[in-house]
């Protein structure tokens, strides 16, 4: 089986990383008003909402995922989320939980930077008022940069000598040095492609090495900004500032604490809530719904506040969109392996599209096969209509995304 896609949640202490994790998963990560509540990384499965293939073929009533869910063609596909300890300025020198935190990040394919947009915590996560969160975006990027740069520079002299002695290519040498960040050759090649007229590695000066590290970060850690704590009255002005300063960054306004609260109320049958939307219904709205419980005045007021401060103003709590933004950044495509390419079932029964995995756009179908089937001998691969697909053909949106792998008899061990 291939590696799973992992989305890392990063940010300073108390920005709301664990709350965001909890809002997107069934996890129960410890949340606290004090910095460094989280020390060991929490991993949990979130659900990326996509339009399921069952809708394309009008088979919604037969869609029963093995993992995740599908409701009327809206499918939640499992995706791994990683919540790490808070990062503070100079973490790369070992401050806070420093390098440990940074190493926990290596397996992430992209990052969600949780920014406390309310300005109610300082750079170290301690309670304050009027802090400018604009600072956090810059120093956090810089910490990751300094960490990678520092690791490279530490042994650069000998790396360069060996590079020359073994007559390696720039790509080969960098692959050895950066492979530890869970980066394959293709990823490193893509990073190097970002630098026009790249000189050979033995001629790099400090400035060129820095350029290479920035390029590597851009490809290894594409980042979505989560401007969190939007329910706070000071958040608005900070958000405008951040968006003005970083117009090219993908930024999503979130209130993860609100999402956690709404999901909890929904599970206790106090409200009907469709995550990712602005729709919350209470017994007052749906008096005929036998499952809904009555609210006391305090709870009713809180819900009214949430509607006014978050849902009607921003359209939702933002967390579902946050995951979608990260998936877009990674260009993830849902791929459905099926046994029977004609009716999309798993071979027996009439339930369709039982499995779905997320792969990057442009992945060759043979890599998808390896990821799903492991080390078996594939005779050929088919897509919709039973049409044969060549092994190098790639996956794209609505193209080669429904696949059936035909094995050479007896090849499965
Ligand atoms: N107002 C508001 N508070 C929030 C929101 N999200 C989190 N908080 C609060 O912020 C504090 C820190 O939340 P955590 O989720 O523990 O933060 P963290 O980033 O995981 O912190 P560390 O584990 O210490 O790095 C808690 O008191 C949360 O209740 C939000 O959307 N709005
Ligand atoms: Mg935490």
Short mmCIF file of C-alpha atoms and ligand atoms in Angstrom, two decimals:
data_model
loop_
_atom_site.label_atom_id
_atom_site.label_comp_id
_atom_site.label_asym_id
_atom_site.label_seq_id
_atom_site.Cartn_x
_atom_site.Cartn_y
_atom_site.Cartn_z
CA UNK A 1 0.00 0.00 0.00
CA UNK A 2 1.23 3.50 -0.77
CA UNK A 3 1.42 6.34 1.66
CA UNK A 4 -1.70 8.11 2.71
CA UNK A 5 -2.16 11.84 2.11
CA UNK A 6 -1.62 13.74 5.37
CA UNK A 7 -2.70 17.30 6.11
CA UNK A 8 -0.75 18.97 8.91
CA UNK A 9 -2.30 21.56 11.20
CA UNK A 10 0.30 24.11 12.29
CA UNK A 11 0.27 27.35 14.21
CA UNK A 12 1.38 28.96 17.41
CA UNK A 13 0.14 27.62 20.75
CA UNK A 14 -3.53 28.32 21.51
CA UNK A 15 -4.44 29.29 17.95
CA UNK A 16 -7.02 26.50 17.85
CA UNK A 17 -5.25 23.58 16.14
CA UNK A 18 -6.71 20.90 18.39
CA UNK A 19 -10.15 22.52 18.30
CA UNK A 20 -9.99 22.50 14.50
CA UNK A 21 -8.94 18.85 14.51
CA UNK A 22 -11.85 18.01 16.78
CA UNK A 23 -14.24 20.02 14.60
CA UNK A 24 -13.29 17.97 11.54
CA UNK A 25 -13.02 14.52 13.06
CA UNK A 26 -14.43 12.36 15.79
CA UNK A 27 -11.19 12.86 17.68
CA UNK A 28 -11.18 14.26 21.15
CA UNK A 29 -7.87 16.07 21.25
CA UNK A 30 -7.18 17.97 24.43
CA UNK A 31 -8.08 21.66 24.13
CA UNK A 32 -6.82 24.27 26.54
CA UNK A 33 -6.60 27.97 27.18
CA UNK A 34 -2.90 27.53 27.95
CA UNK A 35 -0.02 27.24 25.48
CA UNK A 36 1.39 23.78 24.72
CA UNK A 37 -1.71 21.86 25.59
CA UNK A 38 -0.73 19.49 22.83
CA UNK A 39 2.71 17.92 23.02
CA UNK A 40 2.52 14.66 21.14
CA UNK A 41 0.97 14.91 17.70
CA UNK A 42 -2.67 13.86 17.39
CA UNK A 43 -3.68 12.01 14.28
CA UNK A 44 -7.27 11.62 13.27
CA UNK A 45 -9.38 10.92 10.23
CA UNK A 46 -11.30 13.82 8.76
CA UNK A 47 -13.79 13.62 5.92
CA UNK A 48 -13.26 15.55 2.74
CA UNK A 49 -16.62 16.36 1.17
CA UNK A 50 -16.78 15.73 -2.55
CA UNK A 51 -19.45 15.09 -5.14
CA UNK A 52 -19.59 11.31 -5.38
CA UNK A 53 -19.44 9.40 -8.66
CA UNK A 54 -22.79 7.84 -7.74
CA UNK A 55 -24.41 11.16 -8.58
CA UNK A 56 -22.91 11.14 -12.10
CA UNK A 57 -24.59 7.80 -12.72
CA UNK A 58 -27.75 8.50 -10.70
CA UNK A 59 -27.04 5.59 -8.37
CA UNK A 60 -27.23 7.55 -5.11
CA UNK A 61 -29.60 5.04 -3.58
CA UNK A 62 -27.10 2.21 -4.09
CA UNK A 63 -24.03 4.04 -2.79
CA UNK A 64 -22.64 2.49 0.39
CA UNK A 65 -19.01 3.46 1.10
CA UNK A 66 -16.85 1.00 3.04
CA UNK A 67 -15.30 4.01 4.80
CA UNK A 68 -16.73 7.49 5.30
CA UNK A 69 -20.26 8.27 4.16
CA UNK A 70 -22.37 9.26 1.18
CA UNK A 71 -25.56 11.25 1.60
CA UNK A 72 -27.42 11.92 -1.62
CA UNK A 73 -24.24 12.12 -3.63
CA UNK A 74 -22.32 14.18 -1.07
CA UNK A 75 -19.53 11.88 -0.04
CA UNK A 76 -17.14 12.18 2.90
CA UNK A 77 -13.83 10.58 1.94
CA UNK A 78 -11.45 9.82 4.81
CA UNK A 79 -8.33 11.94 4.93
CA UNK A 80 -5.60 11.92 7.57
CA UNK A 81 -5.13 15.03 9.70
CA UNK A 82 -2.18 15.68 11.96
CA UNK A 83 -2.34 18.17 14.83
CA UNK A 84 1.10 19.00 16.15
CA UNK A 85 2.40 20.96 19.10
CA UNK A 86 2.38 24.75 18.89
CA UNK A 87 5.30 26.48 17.24
CA UNK A 88 6.89 29.60 18.73
CA UNK A 89 9.40 32.09 17.27
CA UNK A 90 12.91 30.57 17.24
CA UNK A 91 11.58 27.03 17.46
CA UNK A 92 14.26 26.01 14.96
CA UNK A 93 16.82 26.86 17.64
CA UNK A 94 14.99 24.56 20.02
CA UNK A 95 12.69 27.08 21.75
CA UNK A 96 9.34 25.79 22.95
CA UNK A 97 9.08 22.24 21.72
CA UNK A 98 11.23 23.36 18.84
CA UNK A 99 12.71 20.78 16.58
CA UNK A 100 10.55 17.96 17.80
CA UNK A 101 7.52 19.80 16.55
CA UNK A 102 9.20 20.46 13.25
CA UNK A 103 10.15 16.82 12.74
CA UNK A 104 6.56 15.78 13.37
CA UNK A 105 5.66 17.80 10.31
CA UNK A 106 7.75 15.90 7.80
CA UNK A 107 5.03 13.50 6.78
CA UNK A 108 2.53 16.27 5.96
CA UNK A 109 1.70 16.76 2.27
CA UNK A 110 0.32 20.21 2.87
CA UNK A 111 -0.29 22.49 5.82
CA UNK A 112 -3.21 24.33 7.27
CA UNK A 113 -1.84 27.25 9.23
CA UNK A 114 -4.30 28.03 12.00
CA UNK A 115 -4.01 31.75 12.71
CA UNK A 116 -5.66 33.26 15.77
CA UNK A 117 -7.30 36.15 13.92
CA UNK A 118 -8.83 37.55 17.10
CA UNK A 119 -5.49 38.95 18.27
CA UNK A 120 -6.27 37.63 21.74
CA UNK A 121 -3.06 35.58 22.05
CA UNK A 122 0.54 36.74 21.61
CA UNK A 123 3.28 35.07 19.54
CA UNK A 124 3.75 32.48 22.28
CA UNK A 125 0.05 31.78 22.68
CA UNK A 126 -0.40 33.67 25.95
CA UNK A 127 -3.63 35.62 26.49
CA UNK A 128 -3.46 39.28 25.53
CA UNK A 129 -5.50 41.83 23.57
CA UNK A 130 -4.85 43.64 20.33
CA UNK A 131 -1.98 41.43 19.12
CA UNK A 132 -1.42 41.70 15.37
CA UNK A 133 -1.73 38.19 13.86
CA UNK A 134 -0.10 39.39 10.65
CA UNK A 135 3.22 38.73 12.38
CA UNK A 136 2.41 35.07 12.90
CA UNK A 137 2.16 34.25 9.22
CA UNK A 138 5.62 35.55 8.49
CA UNK A 139 7.52 34.09 11.43
CA UNK A 140 5.92 30.69 11.14
CA UNK A 141 7.00 30.33 7.50
CA UNK A 142 10.41 31.56 8.50
CA UNK A 143 10.73 28.94 11.25
CA UNK A 144 10.10 26.09 8.83
CA UNK A 145 12.51 27.70 6.38
CA UNK A 146 15.28 28.12 8.98
CA UNK A 147 14.81 24.58 10.17
CA UNK A 148 15.28 23.06 6.69
CA UNK A 149 18.06 25.49 5.79
CA UNK A 150 19.88 24.84 9.06
CA UNK A 151 19.78 21.07 8.54
CA UNK A 152 21.16 21.44 5.03
CA UNK A 153 23.86 23.95 5.90
CA UNK A 154 25.16 21.90 8.80
CA UNK A 155 26.70 19.38 6.43
CA UNK A 156 26.83 21.37 3.21
CA UNK A 157 30.63 21.24 2.97
CA UNK A 158 30.77 17.46 2.90
CA UNK A 159 27.62 17.18 0.77
CA UNK A 160 29.28 19.34 -1.85
CA UNK A 161 32.55 17.39 -1.73
CA UNK A 162 30.79 14.08 -2.14
CA UNK A 163 28.60 15.51 -4.90
CA UNK A 164 31.69 16.46 -6.88
CA UNK A 165 33.59 13.25 -6.11
CA UNK A 166 30.69 10.98 -7.14
CA UNK A 167 29.76 13.13 -10.15
CA UNK A 168 26.13 13.04 -9.02
CA UNK A 169 23.40 15.15 -10.56
CA UNK A 170 21.95 18.06 -8.56
CA UNK A 171 18.69 16.13 -8.31
CA UNK A 172 20.36 12.99 -6.96
CA UNK A 173 22.28 14.84 -4.28
CA UNK A 174 19.28 16.86 -3.18
CA UNK A 175 17.15 13.74 -3.15
CA UNK A 176 19.55 12.27 -0.60
CA UNK A 177 19.53 15.41 1.51
CA UNK A 178 15.81 16.21 1.39
CA UNK A 179 14.39 12.68 1.15
CA UNK A 180 14.04 12.65 4.94
CA UNK A 181 11.23 15.18 4.61
CA UNK A 182 9.19 12.52 2.82
CA UNK A 183 9.95 14.02 -0.56
CA UNK A 184 10.38 11.88 -3.66
CA UNK A 185 12.44 12.67 -6.72
CA UNK A 186 9.49 14.15 -8.59
CA UNK A 187 8.68 16.54 -5.77
CA UNK A 188 12.26 17.76 -5.59
CA UNK A 189 12.43 18.10 -9.37
CA UNK A 190 9.26 20.20 -9.28
CA UNK A 191 10.83 22.45 -6.66
CA UNK A 192 14.01 22.91 -8.70
CA UNK A 193 11.91 23.74 -11.76
CA UNK A 194 10.71 26.83 -9.93
CA UNK A 195 14.17 28.37 -10.16
CA UNK A 196 15.08 29.64 -13.61
CA UNK A 197 18.68 29.08 -14.77
CA UNK A 198 19.60 26.98 -11.78
CA UNK A 199 23.39 26.64 -11.64
CA UNK A 200 24.96 23.23 -10.86
CA UNK A 201 24.97 22.38 -7.15
CA UNK A 202 28.72 22.80 -6.66
CA UNK A 203 28.37 26.47 -7.66
CA UNK A 204 25.58 27.37 -5.24
CA UNK A 205 26.28 30.21 -2.83
CA UNK A 206 24.27 30.90 0.34
CA UNK A 207 21.74 32.97 -1.54
CA UNK A 208 21.09 30.16 -4.05
CA UNK A 209 20.77 27.61 -1.25
CA UNK A 210 18.13 29.81 0.38
CA UNK A 211 16.27 30.10 -2.91
CA UNK A 212 16.28 26.32 -3.23
CA UNK A 213 14.90 25.88 0.29
CA UNK A 214 12.07 28.37 -0.36
CA UNK A 215 11.23 26.56 -3.59
CA UNK A 216 11.27 23.21 -1.79
CA UNK A 217 8.93 24.57 0.89
CA UNK A 218 6.55 25.88 -1.72
CA UNK A 219 6.16 22.40 -3.20
CA UNK A 220 6.55 20.29 -0.05
CA UNK A 221 4.34 22.41 2.20
CA UNK A 222 1.68 24.25 0.20
CA UNK A 223 -0.31 26.12 2.84
CA UNK A 224 -3.89 27.20 3.42
CA UNK A 225 -4.50 29.89 6.01
CA UNK A 226 -7.28 29.29 8.48
CA UNK A 227 -8.22 32.68 9.96
CA UNK A 228 -9.69 31.26 13.12
CA UNK A 229 -11.78 32.65 16.02
CA UNK A 230 -13.94 34.63 13.58
CA UNK A 231 -16.63 34.74 16.24
CA UNK A 232 -14.44 37.22 18.14
CA UNK A 233 -15.28 40.93 17.71
CA UNK A 234 -11.69 41.95 16.91
CA UNK A 235 -11.27 39.38 14.13
CA UNK A 236 -12.74 41.42 11.25
CA UNK A 237 -10.12 44.11 11.05
CA UNK A 238 -7.27 41.61 11.35
CA UNK A 239 -8.68 39.48 8.57
CA UNK A 240 -8.83 42.42 6.15
CA UNK A 241 -5.22 43.22 6.92
CA UNK A 242 -4.07 39.64 6.35
CA UNK A 243 -5.94 39.28 3.07
CA UNK A 244 -4.54 42.61 1.82
CA UNK A 245 -1.02 41.59 2.69
CA UNK A 246 -1.28 38.03 1.30
CA UNK A 247 -3.63 38.33 -1.68
CA UNK A 248 -2.27 35.18 -3.32
CA UNK A 249 -2.62 32.93 -0.27
CA UNK A 250 -5.66 30.78 0.06
CA UNK A 251 -7.39 31.96 3.25
CA UNK A 252 -10.57 30.60 4.82
CA UNK A 253 -12.40 32.28 7.70
CA UNK A 254 -13.18 29.79 10.44
CA UNK A 255 -14.69 29.47 13.86
CA UNK A 256 -13.73 25.97 14.82
CA UNK A 257 -15.10 26.26 18.33
CA UNK A 258 -18.53 26.97 16.83
CA UNK A 259 -18.32 23.87 14.65
CA UNK A 260 -17.43 21.71 17.66
CA UNK A 261 -20.36 23.15 19.59
CA UNK A 262 -22.88 22.69 16.75
CA UNK A 263 -21.81 19.10 16.11
CA UNK A 264 -22.19 18.35 19.78
CA UNK A 265 -25.68 19.86 19.93
CA UNK A 266 -26.65 17.95 16.79
CA UNK A 267 -25.43 14.66 18.30
CA UNK A 268 -27.56 15.38 21.36
CA UNK A 269 -30.60 16.08 19.13
CA UNK A 270 -30.96 19.71 20.18
CA UNK A 271 -30.53 20.90 16.62
CA UNK A 272 -30.47 19.66 13.05
CA UNK A 273 -27.23 20.77 11.49
CA UNK A 274 -25.71 20.12 8.12
CA UNK A 275 -21.94 20.63 8.63
CA UNK A 276 -20.38 23.14 6.27
CA UNK A 277 -23.63 25.04 5.78
CA UNK A 278 -25.38 27.91 7.52
CA UNK A 279 -28.43 25.82 8.30
CA UNK A 280 -29.28 25.11 11.89
CA UNK A 281 -32.82 24.13 12.83
CA UNK A 282 -34.23 23.92 16.33
CA UNK A 283 -37.50 22.50 17.64
CA UNK A 284 -38.96 25.96 17.15
CA UNK A 285 -38.14 25.81 13.44
CA UNK A 286 -39.25 22.22 13.01
CA UNK A 287 -42.00 21.65 15.61
CA UNK A 288 -43.14 18.43 13.90
CA UNK A 289 -39.75 16.73 14.08
CA UNK A 290 -40.16 14.04 16.73
CA UNK A 291 -36.41 13.61 17.22
CA UNK A 292 -35.62 17.19 18.19
CA UNK A 293 -35.49 18.14 21.86
CA UNK A 294 -36.71 21.38 23.40
CA UNK A 295 -34.12 24.06 24.18
CA UNK A 296 -33.93 26.09 27.34
CA UNK A 297 -33.66 29.86 27.01
CA UNK A 298 -29.91 29.96 27.55
CA UNK A 299 -29.20 27.47 24.80
CA UNK A 300 -31.70 29.14 22.47
CA UNK A 301 -29.87 32.45 22.98
CA UNK A 302 -26.51 30.90 22.29
CA UNK A 303 -27.75 29.46 19.02
CA UNK A 304 -29.22 32.82 18.05
CA UNK A 305 -25.82 34.40 18.73
CA UNK A 306 -24.03 31.80 16.63
CA UNK A 307 -26.40 32.49 13.76
CA UNK A 308 -25.79 36.23 13.99
CA UNK A 309 -22.06 36.24 14.67
CA UNK A 310 -20.92 33.34 12.53
CA UNK A 311 -23.38 31.53 10.29
CA UNK A 312 -25.25 34.42 8.66
CA UNK A 313 -22.18 36.63 8.47
CA UNK A 314 -19.76 34.14 6.98
CA UNK A 315 -22.08 31.53 5.48
CA UNK A 316 -20.72 28.72 7.65
CA UNK A 317 -18.15 27.94 10.34
CA UNK A 318 -15.65 27.46 7.50
CA UNK A 319 -14.04 24.20 8.62
CA UNK A 320 -15.51 21.99 5.89
CA UNK A 321 -14.34 24.53 3.31
CA UNK A 322 -10.92 24.55 4.95
CA UNK A 323 -10.39 20.89 4.17
CA UNK A 324 -11.68 21.40 0.65
CA UNK A 325 -9.22 24.25 0.13
CA UNK A 326 -6.35 22.02 1.25
CA UNK A 327 -7.51 19.27 -1.12
CA UNK A 328 -7.68 21.78 -3.99
CA UNK A 329 -4.18 22.95 -3.26
CA UNK A 330 -2.97 19.35 -3.47
CA UNK A 331 -5.10 18.79 -6.58
CA UNK A 332 -6.62 15.69 -5.06
CA UNK A 333 -8.91 13.61 -7.23
CA UNK A 334 -11.25 10.96 -5.79
CA UNK A 335 -10.62 7.63 -7.53
CA UNK A 336 -13.03 4.70 -7.29
CA UNK A 337 -11.60 1.21 -7.69
CA UNK A 338 -14.38 -1.22 -8.63
CA UNK A 339 -14.44 -4.93 -9.41
CA UNK A 340 -17.19 -4.69 -11.97
CA UNK A 341 -16.61 -1.82 -14.37
CA UNK A 342 -20.10 -2.14 -15.87
CA UNK A 343 -22.17 -1.70 -12.75
CA UNK A 344 -19.49 -0.27 -10.37
CA UNK A 345 -20.08 -2.86 -7.69
CA UNK A 346 -17.42 -4.61 -5.67
CA UNK A 347 -18.19 -7.87 -7.44
CA UNK A 348 -21.06 -9.17 -5.36
CA UNK A 349 -24.16 -7.37 -4.14
CA UNK A 350 -25.60 -4.31 -5.82
CA UNK A 351 -23.96 -1.61 -3.76
CA UNK A 352 -21.80 0.72 -5.83
CA UNK A 353 -18.56 2.66 -5.35
CA UNK A 354 -17.66 0.94 -2.11
CA UNK A 355 -14.13 2.33 -2.15
CA UNK A 356 -12.69 5.71 -2.89
CA UNK A 357 -9.17 7.00 -2.44
CA UNK A 358 -7.67 10.43 -2.96
CA UNK A 359 -4.76 10.73 -5.36
CA UNK A 360 -2.99 13.68 -6.89
CA UNK A 361 -4.11 14.79 -10.32
CA UNK A 362 -1.71 13.48 -12.96
CA UNK A 363 -0.89 10.27 -11.09
CA UNK A 364 -0.37 7.37 -13.57
CA UNK A 365 -3.08 4.73 -13.18
CA UNK A 366 -0.45 2.06 -12.52
CA UNK A 367 0.60 4.00 -9.40
CA UNK A 368 -3.02 4.03 -8.27
CA UNK A 369 -3.12 0.27 -8.81
CA UNK A 370 0.04 -0.20 -6.70
CA UNK A 371 -1.35 2.00 -3.98
CA UNK A 372 -4.52 -0.04 -3.75
CA UNK A 373 -3.46 -3.55 -4.70
CA UNK A 374 0.12 -3.61 -3.47
CA UNK A 375 2.68 -5.74 -5.21
CA UNK A 376 0.64 -7.83 -7.61
CA UNK A 377 0.95 -8.42 -11.34
CA UNK A 378 -1.65 -6.39 -13.19
CA UNK A 379 -2.83 -7.84 -16.49
CA UNK A 380 -4.64 -4.70 -17.57
CA UNK A 381 -6.65 -1.76 -16.27
CA UNK A 382 -10.11 -0.73 -17.42
CA UNK A 383 -12.18 2.38 -17.01
CA UNK A 384 -15.87 3.22 -17.70
CA UNK A 385 -17.32 1.21 -20.56
CA UNK A 386 -14.71 -1.49 -20.04
CA UNK A 387 -12.21 0.58 -22.03
CA UNK A 388 -8.58 -0.40 -21.49
CA UNK A 389 -6.33 2.28 -20.05
CA UNK A 390 -2.58 2.22 -20.56
CA UNK A 391 -0.52 2.03 -17.38
CA UNK A 392 1.04 5.45 -17.88
CA UNK A 393 -2.27 7.17 -18.55
CA UNK A 394 -3.03 9.65 -15.79
CA UNK A 395 -5.88 10.44 -13.44
CA UNK A 396 -7.81 13.67 -13.80
CA UNK A 397 -11.16 15.08 -12.75
CA UNK A 398 -13.82 12.74 -14.20
CA UNK A 399 -11.13 10.98 -16.27
CA UNK A 400 -9.68 7.58 -15.39
CA UNK A 401 -11.20 8.08 -11.95
CA UNK A 402 -13.25 4.88 -12.02
CA UNK A 403 -10.90 1.97 -12.48
CA UNK A 404 -10.95 -1.78 -12.46
CA UNK A 405 -7.69 -3.66 -12.05
CA UNK A 406 -7.51 -7.05 -13.73
CA UNK A 407 -4.90 -9.28 -12.20
CA UNK A 408 -2.86 -12.02 -13.78
CA UNK A 409 -4.47 -15.18 -12.34
CA UNK A 410 -2.67 -16.39 -9.25
CA UNK A 411 -0.66 -13.18 -8.82
CA UNK A 412 -2.27 -12.24 -5.55
CA UNK A 413 -0.26 -13.60 -2.67
N1 LIG B 1 -13.40 32.29 20.35
C1 LIG B 1 -12.83 31.20 19.86
N2 LIG B 1 -11.98 30.49 20.63
C2 LIG B 1 -11.41 29.38 20.09
C3 LIG B 1 -11.69 28.96 18.76
N3 LIG B 1 -10.98 27.84 18.51
C4 LIG B 1 -10.28 27.57 19.65
N4 LIG B 1 -10.55 28.49 20.60
C5 LIG B 1 -10.01 28.53 21.97
O1 LIG B 1 -8.61 28.73 21.94
C6 LIG B 1 -7.97 28.02 23.01
C7 LIG B 1 -6.87 27.12 22.44
O2 LIG B 1 -7.42 26.11 21.65
P1 LIG B 1 -6.63 24.76 21.30
O3 LIG B 1 -7.44 24.07 20.22
O4 LIG B 1 -6.27 24.00 22.49
O5 LIG B 1 -5.32 25.39 20.65
P2 LIG B 1 -4.00 24.66 20.10
O6 LIG B 1 -3.57 25.47 18.92
O7 LIG B 1 -4.23 23.23 19.90
O8 LIG B 1 -2.98 24.92 21.30
P3 LIG B 1 -1.66 24.10 21.75
O9 LIG B 1 -2.01 22.65 21.78
O10 LIG B 1 -1.35 24.66 23.07
O11 LIG B 1 -0.63 24.41 20.71
C8 LIG B 1 -9.05 27.23 23.72
O12 LIG B 1 -9.46 27.96 24.85
C9 LIG B 1 -10.17 27.18 22.70
O13 LIG B 1 -11.45 27.08 23.27
C10 LIG B 1 -12.63 29.72 17.99
O14 LIG B 1 -12.96 29.43 16.83
N5 LIG B 1 -13.15 30.84 18.59
MG1 LIG B 2 -3.36 21.57 20.70
#
